[in-house]
């Protein structure tokens, strides 16, 4: 950087008194990316492009972000500096001395905004929420559409004319309005056109160059919830009719910009087999129906022996399920998904994951067939039960 008439294209600055070479940004790539993101967000409402790639000979305003004030010949209490004439200074260069602020991307971003604002003809504002202020302690700053008093630590007359300053209106005057950037939103699951079962869930992905504040879902015309944090996974409402169902996800960012994604799925509540139905049910002609008495399969809930095909209804703790006799000394004595609970000389098949420790396993009395089996399972109920894994 050399002294001279302002010209960012040739690295000349009117506010340095000698040749200046600043060191690299000291806080690493991740921190720098946050600074750039913040500056882009700050200026997004205006028709201006933010880049961290040198535009070369293309006319541009330039913010130098690095080093300390001493590196550029300024006093050590200067955190940022810019030329100022109360008008737009073409191809101006301003400085933000990163080493003064530490690894604080938000604060560095706000200083960049203030120093750059000076080159667009803006004064300091006595308004804490605006980056043109010296005031602190009110959270992240953005340009405010407010007719604010000028001043640093107390109000004063504005140096550039007028009783107040409005940073948003000034930037709109200089650059015009930018195009809003809405969030991106995608329904990840289910896929468009997929066939789904009742009770399906919907997974949504949403992102934004600012911040996604909420994602909401509408399924078949019914509001199905709003989430403000990831993961955006929604349950769907009961009572949806079979056939095409439209799913709509809507994401909104912190500037109020919104985007919508839509898909259509096909809801099919018909069953294809007993596994599609709940406990104690069976698939009959595409519909899940309660099993008739005596039709209970192994592991189905039961109230008595007559409810089970095996004629055996056993209890473990508070559960009663259809079971069958097994030999705990034989590997794979029960079908897949069942363990053989043993006691004494016999055993009973019980769903894997139910450890049978809630009071033992006992058969319901009243059966008339398979007397040897009844004795076997009655013995299981009389003793503490241990598990044998398949």
Short mmCIF file of C-alpha atoms in Angstrom, two decimals:
data_model
loop_
_atom_site.label_atom_id
_atom_site.label_comp_id
_atom_site.label_asym_id
_atom_site.label_seq_id
_atom_site.Cartn_x
_atom_site.Cartn_y
_atom_site.Cartn_z
CA UNK A 1 0.00 0.00 0.00
CA UNK A 2 1.45 3.38 -1.01
CA UNK A 3 0.35 6.92 -0.16
CA UNK A 4 -1.51 8.96 -2.76
CA UNK A 5 -4.92 9.70 -4.20
CA UNK A 6 -7.44 7.00 -3.21
CA UNK A 7 -7.38 4.14 -5.71
CA UNK A 8 -8.03 0.56 -4.60
CA UNK A 9 -7.12 -0.66 -8.10
CA UNK A 10 -3.51 0.43 -7.64
CA UNK A 11 -3.29 0.03 -3.83
CA UNK A 12 -3.00 3.75 -3.09
CA UNK A 13 -4.43 5.29 0.07
CA UNK A 14 -4.84 8.93 1.03
CA UNK A 15 -4.59 8.19 4.77
CA UNK A 16 -1.20 6.44 4.96
CA UNK A 17 1.98 8.48 5.03
CA UNK A 18 4.41 5.84 3.81
CA UNK A 19 4.47 2.47 2.09
CA UNK A 20 2.55 -0.06 4.20
CA UNK A 21 2.61 -3.85 4.12
CA UNK A 22 0.13 -5.54 6.44
CA UNK A 23 0.60 -9.11 7.75
CA UNK A 24 -1.97 -11.81 6.92
CA UNK A 25 -5.25 -12.11 8.82
CA UNK A 26 -4.09 -13.74 12.08
CA UNK A 27 -7.00 -15.99 13.12
CA UNK A 28 -7.19 -18.66 10.42
CA UNK A 29 -9.49 -19.63 7.56
CA UNK A 30 -12.53 -20.58 9.65
CA UNK A 31 -12.56 -17.22 11.42
CA UNK A 32 -12.08 -15.38 8.14
CA UNK A 33 -14.99 -17.26 6.55
CA UNK A 34 -17.21 -16.09 9.41
CA UNK A 35 -16.10 -12.49 8.86
CA UNK A 36 -16.91 -12.68 5.14
CA UNK A 37 -20.27 -14.33 5.83
CA UNK A 38 -21.17 -11.61 8.33
CA UNK A 39 -20.20 -8.76 5.98
CA UNK A 40 -22.26 -10.32 3.18
CA UNK A 41 -25.24 -10.54 5.52
CA UNK A 42 -24.72 -6.95 6.62
CA UNK A 43 -24.87 -5.58 3.08
CA UNK A 44 -27.33 -8.07 1.57
CA UNK A 45 -30.29 -5.62 1.53
CA UNK A 46 -28.33 -3.43 -0.89
CA UNK A 47 -27.24 -3.88 -4.51
CA UNK A 48 -23.59 -4.49 -3.72
CA UNK A 49 -21.39 -7.56 -4.20
CA UNK A 50 -19.08 -8.68 -1.39
CA UNK A 51 -15.96 -10.67 -2.32
CA UNK A 52 -12.65 -11.58 -0.70
CA UNK A 53 -10.98 -12.04 -4.09
CA UNK A 54 -9.07 -8.96 -5.33
CA UNK A 55 -11.11 -7.44 -8.21
CA UNK A 56 -7.90 -6.07 -9.72
CA UNK A 57 -8.52 -3.19 -12.13
CA UNK A 58 -12.31 -3.31 -11.69
CA UNK A 59 -13.52 -0.22 -9.76
CA UNK A 60 -14.26 -1.22 -6.17
CA UNK A 61 -14.31 -0.17 -2.54
CA UNK A 62 -11.76 -2.08 -0.46
CA UNK A 63 -11.61 -2.99 3.24
CA UNK A 64 -8.19 -4.07 4.49
CA UNK A 65 -8.58 -6.43 7.48
CA UNK A 66 -5.29 -7.40 9.13
CA UNK A 67 -2.46 -6.40 11.41
CA UNK A 68 -2.25 -3.64 13.99
CA UNK A 69 -2.60 0.15 13.71
CA UNK A 70 1.16 0.54 14.16
CA UNK A 71 1.67 -1.52 10.98
CA UNK A 72 0.00 1.29 9.02
CA UNK A 73 1.47 4.18 10.99
CA UNK A 74 -1.48 4.90 13.30
CA UNK A 75 -1.70 5.20 17.09
CA UNK A 76 -2.12 1.93 18.97
CA UNK A 77 -5.66 2.82 20.13
CA UNK A 78 -7.04 2.96 16.56
CA UNK A 79 -9.19 -0.09 15.78
CA UNK A 80 -10.21 1.05 12.32
CA UNK A 81 -9.85 4.07 10.08
CA UNK A 82 -11.21 5.34 6.78
CA UNK A 83 -11.11 8.44 4.61
CA UNK A 84 -14.26 10.56 4.98
CA UNK A 85 -15.63 13.52 3.01
CA UNK A 86 -19.40 13.21 3.73
CA UNK A 87 -19.76 11.89 0.18
CA UNK A 88 -19.00 8.71 -1.72
CA UNK A 89 -15.26 8.24 -2.24
CA UNK A 90 -14.77 6.11 -5.33
CA UNK A 91 -12.27 3.24 -5.09
CA UNK A 92 -11.65 4.09 -1.42
CA UNK A 93 -9.57 1.91 0.91
CA UNK A 94 -10.40 1.59 4.61
CA UNK A 95 -8.65 -0.34 7.39
CA UNK A 96 -9.83 -2.65 10.18
CA UNK A 97 -6.95 -3.70 12.41
CA UNK A 98 -7.82 -7.29 13.32
CA UNK A 99 -5.19 -7.66 16.04
CA UNK A 100 -6.94 -4.96 18.09
CA UNK A 101 -10.19 -6.96 18.28
CA UNK A 102 -8.95 -10.52 18.79
CA UNK A 103 -10.59 -13.52 17.15
CA UNK A 104 -14.10 -12.04 17.20
CA UNK A 105 -15.57 -12.29 13.67
CA UNK A 106 -18.79 -10.46 14.59
CA UNK A 107 -16.97 -7.47 16.09
CA UNK A 108 -14.48 -7.34 13.21
CA UNK A 109 -17.39 -7.46 10.76
CA UNK A 110 -19.11 -4.53 12.49
CA UNK A 111 -15.93 -2.44 12.36
CA UNK A 112 -15.57 -3.22 8.64
CA UNK A 113 -19.17 -2.05 8.13
CA UNK A 114 -18.53 1.20 10.01
CA UNK A 115 -15.28 2.07 8.25
CA UNK A 116 -16.76 1.18 4.86
CA UNK A 117 -19.82 3.27 5.72
CA UNK A 118 -17.61 6.33 6.16
CA UNK A 119 -16.43 5.98 2.55
CA UNK A 120 -20.11 6.05 1.50
CA UNK A 121 -20.65 9.39 3.24
CA UNK A 122 -21.91 8.33 6.68
CA UNK A 123 -21.23 9.82 10.12
CA UNK A 124 -21.21 8.02 13.49
CA UNK A 125 -24.67 7.34 14.94
CA UNK A 126 -25.82 7.48 18.54
CA UNK A 127 -27.77 4.24 18.01
CA UNK A 128 -26.40 1.07 19.58
CA UNK A 129 -28.01 -1.40 17.14
CA UNK A 130 -26.37 0.18 14.06
CA UNK A 131 -22.74 -0.56 13.05
CA UNK A 132 -22.14 3.18 12.55
CA UNK A 133 -22.12 3.55 16.35
CA UNK A 134 -19.45 3.53 19.05
CA UNK A 135 -21.96 2.17 21.58
CA UNK A 136 -21.75 -1.47 22.70
CA UNK A 137 -23.67 -4.00 24.77
CA UNK A 138 -26.79 -4.42 22.64
CA UNK A 139 -25.99 -7.57 20.65
CA UNK A 140 -25.13 -8.02 16.99
CA UNK A 141 -25.51 -4.89 14.88
CA UNK A 142 -27.18 -4.36 11.50
CA UNK A 143 -27.89 -1.23 9.49
CA UNK A 144 -31.08 0.29 10.92
CA UNK A 145 -33.87 2.02 9.01
CA UNK A 146 -34.10 4.63 11.77
CA UNK A 147 -33.64 8.40 11.73
CA UNK A 148 -30.93 8.39 14.39
CA UNK A 149 -29.05 11.14 16.16
CA UNK A 150 -25.37 11.41 15.33
CA UNK A 151 -22.66 11.09 17.95
CA UNK A 152 -20.15 8.81 19.61
CA UNK A 153 -20.83 8.50 23.34
CA UNK A 154 -23.43 11.26 23.45
CA UNK A 155 -25.64 12.92 20.83
CA UNK A 156 -24.23 15.74 18.72
CA UNK A 157 -25.00 17.55 15.49
CA UNK A 158 -24.44 15.48 12.35
CA UNK A 159 -21.25 16.49 10.53
CA UNK A 160 -22.62 15.70 7.08
CA UNK A 161 -25.77 17.81 7.28
CA UNK A 162 -29.27 17.09 8.48
CA UNK A 163 -30.55 16.66 12.00
CA UNK A 164 -30.37 12.84 11.87
CA UNK A 165 -28.86 10.01 9.83
CA UNK A 166 -30.55 6.87 8.48
CA UNK A 167 -27.93 4.32 7.43
CA UNK A 168 -30.35 2.10 5.49
CA UNK A 169 -31.75 4.99 3.47
CA UNK A 170 -28.23 6.29 2.79
CA UNK A 171 -27.08 2.92 1.45
CA UNK A 172 -30.25 2.54 -0.62
CA UNK A 173 -29.53 5.97 -2.11
CA UNK A 174 -25.95 5.02 -2.96
CA UNK A 175 -26.48 1.44 -4.19
CA UNK A 176 -30.19 0.72 -4.48
CA UNK A 177 -31.95 -2.34 -3.10
CA UNK A 178 -30.53 -5.82 -3.46
CA UNK A 179 -32.46 -8.94 -4.32
CA UNK A 180 -33.50 -10.89 -1.18
CA UNK A 181 -31.99 -14.33 -0.82
CA UNK A 182 -34.58 -16.78 0.53
CA UNK A 183 -33.62 -19.98 2.35
CA UNK A 184 -33.18 -23.26 0.51
CA UNK A 185 -35.53 -26.03 1.64
CA UNK A 186 -35.77 -29.67 0.60
CA UNK A 187 -37.98 -32.56 1.68
CA UNK A 188 -35.38 -35.31 2.11
CA UNK A 189 -37.70 -38.18 3.09
CA UNK A 190 -39.98 -39.55 1.80
CA UNK A 191 -39.10 -39.19 -1.87
CA UNK A 192 -41.49 -37.50 -4.26
CA UNK A 193 -43.93 -40.12 -5.55
CA UNK A 194 -43.10 -42.68 -2.85
CA UNK A 195 -45.74 -44.98 -1.37
CA UNK A 196 -45.96 -44.53 2.40
CA UNK A 197 -47.74 -46.18 5.30
CA UNK A 198 -49.86 -44.40 7.93
CA UNK A 199 -47.74 -42.79 10.65
CA UNK A 200 -44.83 -42.01 8.31
CA UNK A 201 -42.38 -39.25 9.22
CA UNK A 202 -41.09 -36.39 7.07
CA UNK A 203 -37.46 -35.21 7.15
CA UNK A 204 -36.68 -31.69 5.89
CA UNK A 205 -33.37 -29.94 5.25
CA UNK A 206 -33.17 -26.13 5.23
CA UNK A 207 -30.28 -23.65 5.08
CA UNK A 208 -29.78 -19.93 4.59
CA UNK A 209 -26.99 -17.39 4.17
CA UNK A 210 -28.35 -15.74 7.32
CA UNK A 211 -30.21 -17.99 9.75
CA UNK A 212 -33.19 -20.30 9.38
CA UNK A 213 -35.59 -19.32 12.16
CA UNK A 214 -38.34 -21.88 11.55
CA UNK A 215 -39.45 -24.75 9.35
CA UNK A 216 -43.13 -25.70 9.21
CA UNK A 217 -44.93 -28.62 7.57
CA UNK A 218 -48.39 -29.08 6.06
CA UNK A 219 -49.51 -32.62 5.15
CA UNK A 220 -52.67 -33.17 3.16
CA UNK A 221 -53.77 -29.62 3.99
CA UNK A 222 -53.29 -30.18 7.74
CA UNK A 223 -50.67 -28.15 9.67
CA UNK A 224 -48.25 -30.69 11.11
CA UNK A 225 -45.92 -28.65 13.29
CA UNK A 226 -43.23 -25.97 13.32
CA UNK A 227 -39.61 -26.55 14.36
CA UNK A 228 -37.01 -23.89 15.16
CA UNK A 229 -33.93 -26.10 15.45
CA UNK A 230 -32.47 -29.09 13.65
CA UNK A 231 -33.24 -31.89 13.02
CA UNK A 232 -36.36 -30.93 11.08
CA UNK A 233 -38.19 -34.26 11.42
CA UNK A 234 -41.99 -34.22 11.63
CA UNK A 235 -44.65 -36.77 12.56
CA UNK A 236 -47.64 -36.84 10.24
CA UNK A 237 -51.29 -36.59 11.37
CA UNK A 238 -53.63 -39.52 11.84
CA UNK A 239 -56.70 -39.96 9.68
CA UNK A 240 -55.18 -39.18 6.28
CA UNK A 241 -57.14 -40.78 3.45
CA UNK A 242 -55.47 -43.33 1.21
CA UNK A 243 -54.25 -42.01 -2.12
CA UNK A 244 -52.18 -38.96 -3.16
CA UNK A 245 -51.09 -36.71 -0.28
CA UNK A 246 -49.37 -33.35 -0.82
CA UNK A 247 -46.57 -32.44 1.60
CA UNK A 248 -45.43 -28.81 1.86
CA UNK A 249 -42.38 -27.64 3.85
CA UNK A 250 -41.83 -23.90 4.42
CA UNK A 251 -38.58 -22.37 5.72
CA UNK A 252 -38.27 -18.77 6.97
CA UNK A 253 -35.03 -16.88 7.70
CA UNK A 254 -34.34 -14.14 10.22
CA UNK A 255 -35.09 -11.45 7.63
CA UNK A 256 -38.54 -12.86 6.90
CA UNK A 257 -37.64 -14.34 3.51
CA UNK A 258 -39.35 -17.68 2.91
CA UNK A 259 -39.09 -20.66 0.58
CA UNK A 260 -41.38 -23.65 0.03
CA UNK A 261 -40.78 -27.24 -1.13
CA UNK A 262 -43.62 -29.56 -2.18
CA UNK A 263 -43.88 -33.23 -3.00
CA UNK A 264 -46.71 -35.72 -3.43
CA UNK A 265 -46.70 -39.22 -1.95
CA UNK A 266 -49.22 -42.04 -2.08
CA UNK A 267 -50.65 -43.19 1.25
CA UNK A 268 -51.51 -46.90 1.33
CA UNK A 269 -52.91 -48.25 4.59
CA UNK A 270 -53.59 -51.74 3.21
CA UNK A 271 -51.55 -54.62 4.61
CA UNK A 272 -49.61 -57.18 2.61
CA UNK A 273 -48.97 -59.59 5.43
CA UNK A 274 -49.40 -60.07 9.16
CA UNK A 275 -46.12 -58.22 9.80
CA UNK A 276 -47.79 -54.98 8.62
CA UNK A 277 -50.35 -55.27 11.43
CA UNK A 278 -50.15 -54.63 15.14
CA UNK A 279 -49.98 -57.13 18.00
CA UNK A 280 -52.98 -59.44 18.08
CA UNK A 281 -53.91 -58.56 14.50
CA UNK A 282 -53.71 -60.32 11.16
CA UNK A 283 -53.88 -59.18 7.54
CA UNK A 284 -57.17 -60.17 5.93
CA UNK A 285 -57.85 -59.00 2.37
CA UNK A 286 -55.51 -56.02 2.69
CA UNK A 287 -56.93 -54.88 6.02
CA UNK A 288 -55.58 -55.41 9.53
CA UNK A 289 -58.20 -57.10 11.70
CA UNK A 290 -58.15 -58.60 15.20
CA UNK A 291 -57.24 -62.25 15.19
CA UNK A 292 -60.20 -64.49 16.02
CA UNK A 293 -59.98 -66.48 19.24
CA UNK A 294 -57.53 -69.32 18.89
CA UNK A 295 -55.65 -67.64 16.02
CA UNK A 296 -52.94 -66.01 18.12
CA UNK A 297 -49.43 -66.64 16.81
CA UNK A 298 -46.32 -67.09 18.91
CA UNK A 299 -45.70 -63.84 20.82
CA UNK A 300 -49.18 -62.36 20.30
CA UNK A 301 -50.95 -60.93 23.36
CA UNK A 302 -53.49 -63.30 24.87
CA UNK A 303 -55.93 -63.58 27.74
CA UNK A 304 -56.27 -67.33 27.86
CA UNK A 305 -55.08 -70.53 26.23
CA UNK A 306 -57.99 -70.50 23.78
CA UNK A 307 -56.58 -67.33 22.20
CA UNK A 308 -53.46 -69.12 20.94
CA UNK A 309 -52.89 -71.57 18.11
CA UNK A 310 -50.53 -73.43 20.43
CA UNK A 311 -53.17 -73.57 23.16
CA UNK A 312 -50.65 -71.99 25.53
CA UNK A 313 -50.95 -68.48 27.00
CA UNK A 314 -48.08 -67.64 29.36
CA UNK A 315 -47.42 -64.73 31.66
CA UNK A 316 -44.17 -62.90 32.44
CA UNK A 317 -44.58 -59.97 34.81
CA UNK A 318 -47.54 -57.96 33.51
CA UNK A 319 -47.39 -59.43 30.01
CA UNK A 320 -49.39 -62.39 28.69
CA UNK A 321 -48.42 -63.80 25.31
CA UNK A 322 -48.94 -66.91 23.21
CA UNK A 323 -46.00 -69.23 23.73
CA UNK A 324 -44.81 -72.76 22.99
CA UNK A 325 -42.76 -75.36 24.80
CA UNK A 326 -39.02 -75.51 24.09
CA UNK A 327 -35.92 -77.32 25.28
CA UNK A 328 -33.43 -74.77 26.65
CA UNK A 329 -30.56 -77.21 26.12
CA UNK A 330 -31.08 -77.19 22.35
CA UNK A 331 -29.71 -74.39 20.17
CA UNK A 332 -32.35 -72.57 18.14
CA UNK A 333 -35.10 -74.20 20.17
CA UNK A 334 -37.38 -71.26 19.33
CA UNK A 335 -38.05 -69.40 16.07
CA UNK A 336 -36.03 -66.30 15.20
CA UNK A 337 -36.85 -63.39 17.48
CA UNK A 338 -37.62 -65.59 20.48
CA UNK A 339 -35.59 -66.85 23.44
CA UNK A 340 -36.13 -70.10 25.31
CA UNK A 341 -36.72 -69.20 28.95
CA UNK A 342 -35.64 -72.14 31.09
CA UNK A 343 -36.54 -73.49 34.52
CA UNK A 344 -36.06 -76.96 35.87
CA UNK A 345 -36.42 -79.45 33.03
CA UNK A 346 -38.44 -77.36 30.59
CA UNK A 347 -38.77 -74.02 28.89
CA UNK A 348 -41.07 -71.66 26.98
CA UNK A 349 -40.48 -69.49 23.89
CA UNK A 350 -40.70 -65.81 24.76
CA UNK A 351 -40.07 -62.70 22.59
CA UNK A 352 -36.40 -61.72 22.61
CA UNK A 353 -35.88 -58.64 24.75
CA UNK A 354 -38.43 -59.68 27.36
CA UNK A 355 -36.18 -61.13 30.07
CA UNK A 356 -38.91 -62.87 32.01
CA UNK A 357 -37.66 -61.53 35.31
CA UNK A 358 -40.91 -59.78 36.24
CA UNK A 359 -42.23 -62.58 38.42
CA UNK A 360 -41.45 -65.63 36.29
CA UNK A 361 -43.27 -67.18 33.35
CA UNK A 362 -46.49 -69.12 34.04
CA UNK A 363 -49.09 -70.72 31.76
CA UNK A 364 -52.79 -69.96 32.05
CA UNK A 365 -54.67 -72.88 33.50
CA UNK A 366 -57.62 -74.51 31.81
CA UNK A 367 -56.05 -76.19 28.80
CA UNK A 368 -56.98 -79.79 28.10
CA UNK A 369 -54.42 -80.80 25.51
CA UNK A 370 -50.71 -81.60 25.73
CA UNK A 371 -50.59 -82.45 29.45
CA UNK A 372 -46.81 -82.97 29.40
CA UNK A 373 -46.38 -79.50 27.97
CA UNK A 374 -48.62 -77.94 30.61
CA UNK A 375 -46.52 -79.46 33.32
CA UNK A 376 -43.41 -78.17 31.66
CA UNK A 377 -44.61 -74.57 31.48
CA UNK A 378 -46.10 -74.67 34.93
CA UNK A 379 -42.61 -75.53 36.14
CA UNK A 380 -41.28 -72.45 34.38
CA UNK A 381 -43.69 -70.34 36.38
CA UNK A 382 -42.61 -71.86 39.64
CA UNK A 383 -38.93 -70.92 39.42
CA UNK A 384 -36.79 -67.89 38.73
CA UNK A 385 -36.14 -67.53 35.03
CA UNK A 386 -32.83 -67.03 33.25
CA UNK A 387 -32.28 -66.31 29.57
CA UNK A 388 -30.59 -68.48 27.01
CA UNK A 389 -29.71 -66.57 23.85
CA UNK A 390 -30.13 -68.16 20.47
#
